[in-house]
Amino acid sequence: MATLSEFQLIRQFFAPLGAARTDVVLGVGDDAALVDHGGTELLALCVDTLTAGVHFPTDAPADAVGYKALAVNLSDLAAMGAQPAWALLALSLPAVDADWLAGFKSGFQRLAEAHGVALIGGDTTRGALAASVTLLGAVERGAALRRDGARPGDRIYVSGTLGDAAAGLRLWQSGQRSATGGAAELIARLHYPTPRLALGRALRGLASAAIDISDGLAADLGHILERSGVGATVEIERLPLSQALVSACGRSEASALALAGGDDYELCFTVSPAQEAALTEAVSALGSAVTAIGTIDAAPGLRLIDAAGRQVRPPAQGGYQHFGEAP
């Protein structure tokens, strides 16, 4: 029997599912759903599950697990240009460990307070260690960022630097627990990603499409291309790489991690040339770093170009997949 990828599984079994409701503005297939509840804003909803040994190392600090469980959902709302407000937490625990729970609570609380999020309910069960957060927020009507708006000629941008978390995971798996300097920076990017909420809100009215980078740039940009019915050319030399990453891996491997490593939780977005001046002004006011890395094309597919202008083969592993690609 052929193995389904995560997204093939969703399309075959869950999209669409249930009643057809007129209040669903945007359902399965984006970073968050949008629901019209009759107010001046749309309700934005997303959910992510973190499972030990899959989404975080089994020996990751409890504080980091609590922080990241909320951070990955905040990143989804950032990619929609939404403002978060409420969270539900479903926590599966193999046993009650008061010290671990105190650490988890501390990490979750710190990030929730920073972004005005209240935990309003949830569930706790006995089982394999996993945390599932449902996050709810709001976005003005007509202002939400989506994956389906990229057009030929748009420029492709990413925030921050890419590949750091993937390198941090390698370091952690190699046994580094008391790293300093650049190694510590990379491990921190793994455990404590920064949700780009302020940038997401600033992109409303400027970006034609957006997504957060969870599975790797190549895979996540691919979702924009698929939903928008376009292609793209990305210049590898323009990928924003941290000095810590280049020092740890060398530039070639750093670029490969930036393309396919995943867990960055930066934003990838597209902007028409007419909006680039406004984008520069907006990100300057925020103190954010964004980098233009390529262009949206009419021809389908993702093309990677090296410094000499030659097209190169995409990474063999195009991004993280829970279930693998169908043969």
Tab-separated table of C-alpha atoms in Angstrom:
chain	number	residue	atom	x	y	z
A	1	MET	CA	0.000	0.000	0.000
A	2	ALA	CA	1.414	3.408	-0.974
A	3	THR	CA	2.514	5.659	1.870
A	4	LEU	CA	0.693	8.975	2.031
A	5	SER	CA	2.518	12.163	2.882
A	6	GLU	CA	1.076	14.362	5.632
A	7	PHE	CA	-0.552	16.682	3.109
A	8	GLN	CA	-1.852	13.882	0.885
A	9	LEU	CA	-3.407	12.374	4.006
A	10	ILE	CA	-5.105	15.670	4.856
A	11	ARG	CA	-6.440	16.113	1.320
A	12	GLN	CA	-7.747	12.548	1.102
A	13	PHE	CA	-9.385	12.194	4.507
A	14	PHE	CA	-9.943	15.597	6.110
A	15	ALA	CA	-10.390	18.333	3.483
A	16	PRO	CA	-13.242	18.962	3.451
A	17	LEU	CA	-14.929	17.130	6.332
A	18	GLY	CA	-18.168	17.805	8.167
A	19	ALA	CA	-20.974	20.216	7.459
A	20	ALA	CA	-20.683	22.964	4.867
A	21	ARG	CA	-21.032	26.173	6.882
A	22	THR	CA	-21.384	29.675	5.495
A	23	ASP	CA	-19.434	31.178	8.415
A	24	VAL	CA	-16.205	29.385	7.404
A	25	VAL	CA	-14.251	31.968	5.418
A	26	LEU	CA	-11.108	29.832	5.114
A	27	GLY	CA	-10.879	26.191	6.132
A	28	VAL	CA	-8.275	23.444	5.781
A	29	GLY	CA	-5.139	24.328	3.833
A	30	ASP	CA	-3.601	27.442	5.362
A	31	ASP	CA	-1.714	28.332	8.553
A	32	ALA	CA	-4.986	29.038	10.346
A	33	ALA	CA	-8.710	28.857	9.701
A	34	LEU	CA	-10.823	32.014	9.459
A	35	VAL	CA	-14.378	32.102	10.782
A	36	ASP	CA	-16.969	34.872	10.507
A	37	HIS	CA	-18.614	35.179	13.922
A	38	GLY	CA	-20.526	38.347	13.027
A	39	GLY	CA	-18.108	40.894	14.509
A	40	THR	CA	-15.889	43.496	12.905
A	41	GLU	CA	-13.033	40.975	12.845
A	42	LEU	CA	-12.687	37.378	11.724
A	43	LEU	CA	-11.801	34.691	14.230
A	44	ALA	CA	-8.448	33.012	13.450
A	45	LEU	CA	-7.891	29.494	14.789
A	46	CYS	CA	-4.983	27.060	14.596
A	47	VAL	CA	-3.789	23.915	16.368
A	48	ASP	CA	-0.437	22.139	16.586
A	49	THR	CA	0.698	19.057	18.458
A	50	LEU	CA	4.245	18.554	19.731
A	51	THR	CA	5.207	14.931	20.404
A	52	ALA	CA	8.305	13.884	22.339
A	53	GLY	CA	10.952	12.417	20.066
A	54	VAL	CA	9.328	13.931	16.970
A	55	HIS	CA	8.894	17.669	17.542
A	56	PHE	CA	11.276	18.037	20.466
A	57	PRO	CA	14.027	15.838	21.931
A	58	THR	CA	12.842	13.564	24.725
A	59	ASP	CA	15.350	15.242	27.047
A	60	ALA	CA	14.524	18.820	26.026
A	61	PRO	CA	14.127	21.189	28.998
A	62	ALA	CA	10.533	21.290	30.224
A	63	ASP	CA	10.625	25.091	30.047
A	64	ALA	CA	11.494	24.852	26.354
A	65	VAL	CA	8.684	22.362	25.661
A	66	GLY	CA	6.105	24.673	27.259
A	67	TYR	CA	7.470	27.677	25.395
A	68	LYS	CA	7.632	25.934	22.023
A	69	ALA	CA	4.149	24.384	22.343
A	70	LEU	CA	2.714	27.901	22.305
A	71	ALA	CA	5.353	29.447	20.014
A	72	VAL	CA	4.586	27.229	17.018
A	73	ASN	CA	0.922	28.232	17.180
A	74	LEU	CA	1.766	31.902	17.598
A	75	SER	CA	3.870	31.548	14.452
A	76	ASP	CA	0.837	30.227	12.559
A	77	LEU	CA	-1.210	33.280	13.549
A	78	ALA	CA	1.739	35.520	12.657
A	79	ALA	CA	1.639	34.059	9.145
A	80	MET	CA	-2.020	35.144	8.918
A	81	GLY	CA	-1.384	38.651	10.264
A	82	ALA	CA	-3.630	37.837	13.239
A	83	GLN	CA	-3.533	38.935	16.877
A	84	PRO	CA	-3.623	36.001	19.353
A	85	ALA	CA	-5.888	36.042	22.403
A	86	TRP	CA	-6.913	32.639	23.831
A	87	ALA	CA	-5.407	29.166	24.069
A	88	LEU	CA	-6.569	25.641	24.890
A	89	LEU	CA	-4.015	23.054	26.032
A	90	ALA	CA	-4.309	19.265	25.764
A	91	LEU	CA	-1.414	17.633	27.601
A	92	SER	CA	-0.613	13.910	27.545
A	93	LEU	CA	1.729	12.773	30.329
A	94	PRO	CA	3.272	9.356	31.023
A	95	ALA	CA	3.255	10.257	34.748
A	96	VAL	CA	2.828	13.282	37.009
A	97	ASP	CA	6.234	14.927	37.455
A	98	ALA	CA	5.783	18.124	39.464
A	99	ASP	CA	9.215	19.518	38.588
A	100	TRP	CA	8.708	18.916	34.870
A	101	LEU	CA	5.231	20.464	34.980
A	102	ALA	CA	6.564	23.526	36.795
A	103	GLY	CA	9.136	23.987	34.049
A	104	PHE	CA	6.545	23.498	31.293
A	105	LYS	CA	4.248	26.033	32.972
A	106	SER	CA	7.082	28.562	33.259
A	107	GLY	CA	7.941	28.436	29.556
A	108	PHE	CA	4.310	28.587	28.445
A	109	GLN	CA	3.492	31.402	30.878
A	110	ARG	CA	6.422	33.575	29.828
A	111	LEU	CA	5.441	33.550	26.165
A	112	ALA	CA	1.696	33.793	26.843
A	113	GLU	CA	2.165	36.919	28.949
A	114	ALA	CA	4.423	38.488	26.331
A	115	HIS	CA	1.708	38.193	23.670
A	116	GLY	CA	-1.445	38.715	25.713
A	117	VAL	CA	-2.647	35.117	25.514
A	118	ALA	CA	-4.900	33.588	28.192
A	119	LEU	CA	-5.155	29.831	28.715
A	120	ILE	CA	-8.905	29.239	28.969
A	121	GLY	CA	-9.255	25.442	29.021
A	122	GLY	CA	-7.970	22.090	27.865
A	123	ASP	CA	-7.495	18.473	28.891
A	124	THR	CA	-4.906	16.284	30.609
A	125	THR	CA	-4.534	12.552	30.000
A	126	ARG	CA	-2.122	9.712	30.742
A	127	GLY	CA	-0.115	8.619	27.716
A	128	ALA	CA	2.999	9.326	25.681
A	129	LEU	CA	4.371	12.821	26.276
A	130	ALA	CA	2.704	15.290	23.916
A	131	ALA	CA	1.329	18.829	24.068
A	132	SER	CA	-1.399	20.082	21.757
A	133	VAL	CA	-2.309	23.768	21.745
A	134	THR	CA	-5.304	25.332	20.027
A	135	LEU	CA	-4.842	29.074	19.619
A	136	LEU	CA	-7.560	31.587	18.831
A	137	GLY	CA	-7.163	35.180	17.763
A	138	ALA	CA	-8.583	37.788	15.429
A	139	VAL	CA	-7.800	39.646	12.229
A	140	GLU	CA	-9.595	42.497	10.492
A	141	ARG	CA	-11.915	41.553	7.642
A	142	GLY	CA	-10.070	41.488	4.330
A	143	ALA	CA	-6.682	41.906	6.008
A	144	ALA	CA	-5.646	38.294	6.637
A	145	LEU	CA	-2.483	37.015	4.979
A	146	ARG	CA	-3.025	33.804	3.013
A	147	ARG	CA	-1.031	31.326	0.961
A	148	ASP	CA	-2.952	31.796	-2.275
A	149	GLY	CA	-2.162	35.377	-3.289
A	150	ALA	CA	1.326	35.214	-4.835
A	151	ARG	CA	1.544	36.501	-8.418
A	152	PRO	CA	4.273	36.387	-11.107
A	153	GLY	CA	6.748	39.215	-10.591
A	154	ASP	CA	6.321	39.309	-6.800
A	155	ARG	CA	9.518	39.247	-4.770
A	156	ILE	CA	10.028	36.467	-2.208
A	157	TYR	CA	11.202	37.480	1.264
A	158	VAL	CA	12.063	35.669	4.484
A	159	SER	CA	12.493	37.017	7.986
A	160	GLY	CA	15.469	36.415	10.269
A	161	THR	CA	17.967	33.680	9.450
A	162	LEU	CA	17.306	30.118	8.311
A	163	GLY	CA	18.776	26.729	9.197
A	164	ASP	CA	19.774	27.545	12.779
A	165	ALA	CA	17.252	25.267	14.500
A	166	ALA	CA	18.197	22.264	12.360
A	167	ALA	CA	21.850	22.778	13.271
A	168	GLY	CA	20.835	23.213	16.905
A	169	LEU	CA	19.081	19.850	16.806
A	170	ARG	CA	22.222	18.192	15.454
A	171	LEU	CA	24.261	19.703	18.266
A	172	TRP	CA	21.736	18.615	20.888
A	173	GLN	CA	21.604	15.088	19.485
A	174	SER	CA	25.401	14.933	19.570
A	175	GLY	CA	25.266	15.384	23.342
A	176	GLN	CA	25.961	19.092	23.706
A	177	ARG	CA	24.035	20.279	26.760
A	178	SER	CA	26.291	23.049	28.070
A	179	ALA	CA	27.257	24.670	24.789
A	180	THR	CA	28.520	28.242	24.670
A	181	GLY	CA	28.985	30.838	21.942
A	182	GLY	CA	27.601	30.062	18.495
A	183	ALA	CA	26.567	26.511	19.415
A	184	ALA	CA	24.443	27.847	22.268
A	185	GLU	CA	22.781	30.311	19.871
A	186	LEU	CA	21.836	27.488	17.500
A	187	ILE	CA	20.429	25.310	20.288
A	188	ALA	CA	18.423	28.277	21.590
A	189	ARG	CA	16.890	28.721	18.114
A	190	LEU	CA	15.751	25.083	18.319
A	191	HIS	CA	14.197	25.285	21.774
A	192	TYR	CA	12.959	28.892	21.780
A	193	PRO	CA	11.788	30.020	18.310
A	194	THR	CA	10.634	33.623	17.938
A	195	PRO	CA	7.078	34.008	16.601
A	196	ARG	CA	7.106	37.003	14.200
A	197	LEU	CA	3.730	38.387	15.268
A	198	ALA	CA	4.561	42.083	14.925
A	199	LEU	CA	5.991	41.493	11.454
A	200	GLY	CA	2.935	39.496	10.419
A	201	ARG	CA	0.631	42.336	11.427
A	202	ALA	CA	2.856	44.856	9.637
A	203	LEU	CA	2.610	42.804	6.432
A	204	ARG	CA	-1.171	43.208	6.213
A	205	GLY	CA	-1.896	45.183	3.071
A	206	LEU	CA	1.689	44.712	1.865
A	207	ALA	CA	2.290	40.977	1.401
A	208	SER	CA	0.437	39.109	-1.331
A	209	ALA	CA	0.988	35.726	0.353
A	210	ALA	CA	2.651	34.390	3.503
A	211	ILE	CA	3.470	31.210	5.411
A	212	ASP	CA	5.563	30.339	8.445
A	213	ILE	CA	8.601	28.117	7.911
A	214	SER	CA	8.151	24.986	9.996
A	215	ASP	CA	9.154	22.181	7.615
A	216	GLY	CA	11.917	23.996	5.722
A	217	LEU	CA	11.919	26.859	3.218
A	218	ALA	CA	11.692	24.662	0.104
A	219	ALA	CA	8.686	22.736	1.409
A	220	ASP	CA	6.816	25.701	2.859
A	221	LEU	CA	7.419	28.021	-0.078
A	222	GLY	CA	6.125	25.101	-2.124
A	223	HIS	CA	2.775	25.403	-0.331
A	224	ILE	CA	2.501	29.041	-1.421
A	225	LEU	CA	3.354	28.052	-4.992
A	226	GLU	CA	0.773	25.264	-5.029
A	227	ARG	CA	-2.035	27.339	-3.523
A	228	SER	CA	-1.243	30.350	-5.732
A	229	GLY	CA	-0.759	28.354	-8.945
A	230	VAL	CA	2.701	29.805	-9.621
A	231	GLY	CA	6.395	28.891	-9.555
A	232	ALA	CA	9.499	30.527	-8.111
A	233	THR	CA	13.201	31.130	-8.599
A	234	VAL	CA	15.295	31.338	-5.419
A	235	GLU	CA	18.901	32.571	-5.372
A	236	ILE	CA	20.783	30.355	-2.927
A	237	GLU	CA	23.465	32.969	-2.251
A	238	ARG	CA	20.779	35.325	-0.948
A	239	LEU	CA	19.581	32.967	1.791
A	240	PRO	CA	20.085	34.698	5.176
A	241	LEU	CA	22.506	32.550	7.196
A	242	SER	CA	23.738	33.337	10.693
A	243	GLN	CA	27.449	33.493	11.382
A	244	ALA	CA	26.933	30.814	14.035
A	245	LEU	CA	25.463	28.459	11.440
A	246	VAL	CA	28.152	29.066	8.809
A	247	SER	CA	30.888	28.616	11.422
A	248	ALA	CA	29.355	25.357	12.614
A	249	CYS	CA	28.572	23.780	9.242
A	250	GLY	CA	30.282	25.652	6.407
A	251	ARG	CA	28.334	27.660	3.852
A	252	SER	CA	27.272	24.781	1.600
A	253	GLU	CA	25.765	22.693	4.397
A	254	ALA	CA	24.314	25.826	6.004
A	255	SER	CA	22.462	26.579	2.766
A	256	ALA	CA	21.135	23.009	2.636
A	257	LEU	CA	19.824	23.322	6.202
A	258	ALA	CA	18.268	26.687	5.375
A	259	LEU	CA	16.393	25.107	2.472
A	260	ALA	CA	15.235	21.887	4.100
A	261	GLY	CA	16.114	21.815	7.804
A	262	GLY	CA	12.850	23.082	9.271
A	263	ASP	CA	11.860	24.343	12.725
A	264	ASP	CA	12.866	27.940	11.931
A	265	TYR	CA	9.397	29.490	12.457
A	266	GLU	CA	10.389	32.504	10.408
A	267	LEU	CA	7.989	34.017	7.880
A	268	CYS	CA	8.237	33.517	4.126
A	269	PHE	CA	6.161	36.018	2.174
A	270	THR	CA	5.738	37.599	-1.235
A	271	VAL	CA	5.459	41.297	-2.068
A	272	SER	CA	4.743	43.039	-5.357
A	273	PRO	CA	7.475	45.433	-6.574
A	274	ALA	CA	5.041	48.319	-6.057
A	275	GLN	CA	4.964	47.557	-2.299
A	276	GLU	CA	8.683	47.059	-1.667
A	277	ALA	CA	9.323	50.652	-0.593
A	278	ALA	CA	6.455	50.435	1.899
A	279	LEU	CA	7.830	47.099	3.125
A	280	THR	CA	11.249	48.636	3.744
A	281	GLU	CA	9.658	51.423	5.761
A	282	ALA	CA	7.488	49.023	7.774
A	283	VAL	CA	10.267	46.609	8.735
A	284	SER	CA	12.603	49.487	9.542
A	285	ALA	CA	10.061	50.834	12.025
A	286	LEU	CA	9.878	47.389	13.653
A	287	GLY	CA	13.623	46.829	13.656
A	288	SER	CA	13.001	43.541	11.835
A	289	ALA	CA	15.383	41.882	9.389
A	290	VAL	CA	13.914	40.586	6.116
A	291	THR	CA	15.783	39.397	3.038
A	292	ALA	CA	14.710	39.209	-0.605
A	293	ILE	CA	15.693	35.751	-1.869
A	294	GLY	CA	13.945	35.335	-5.214
A	295	THR	CA	11.014	35.961	-7.509
A	296	ILE	CA	7.618	34.415	-8.200
A	297	ASP	CA	7.366	33.027	-11.764
A	298	ALA	CA	4.463	32.046	-13.969
A	299	ALA	CA	6.053	28.653	-14.768
A	300	PRO	CA	5.253	26.024	-12.101
A	301	GLY	CA	7.957	24.556	-9.876
A	302	LEU	CA	10.755	25.750	-7.627
A	303	ARG	CA	14.064	26.622	-9.275
A	304	LEU	CA	17.235	27.114	-7.229
A	305	ILE	CA	20.007	29.264	-8.734
A	306	ASP	CA	23.612	29.385	-7.505
A	307	ALA	CA	25.956	32.376	-7.478
A	308	ALA	CA	27.012	31.688	-11.086
A	309	GLY	CA	23.403	31.684	-12.259
A	310	ARG	CA	23.288	27.917	-12.741
A	311	GLN	CA	20.214	25.953	-11.756
A	312	VAL	CA	20.968	23.397	-9.045
A	313	ARG	CA	19.043	20.383	-7.825
A	314	PRO	CA	16.816	20.958	-4.773
A	315	PRO	CA	17.834	19.094	-1.593
A	316	ALA	CA	16.988	15.383	-1.665
A	317	GLN	CA	14.982	15.925	1.516
A	318	GLY	CA	12.734	18.795	0.495
A	319	GLY	CA	11.407	19.374	3.985
A	320	TYR	CA	10.165	17.519	7.036
A	321	GLN	CA	7.498	14.874	6.380
A	322	HIS	CA	5.753	12.910	9.150
A	323	PHE	CA	4.776	10.001	6.922
A	324	GLY	CA	7.066	10.236	3.859
A	325	GLU	CA	6.157	10.868	0.253
A	326	ALA	CA	4.136	8.400	-1.734
A	327	PRO	CA	6.280	6.514	-4.299
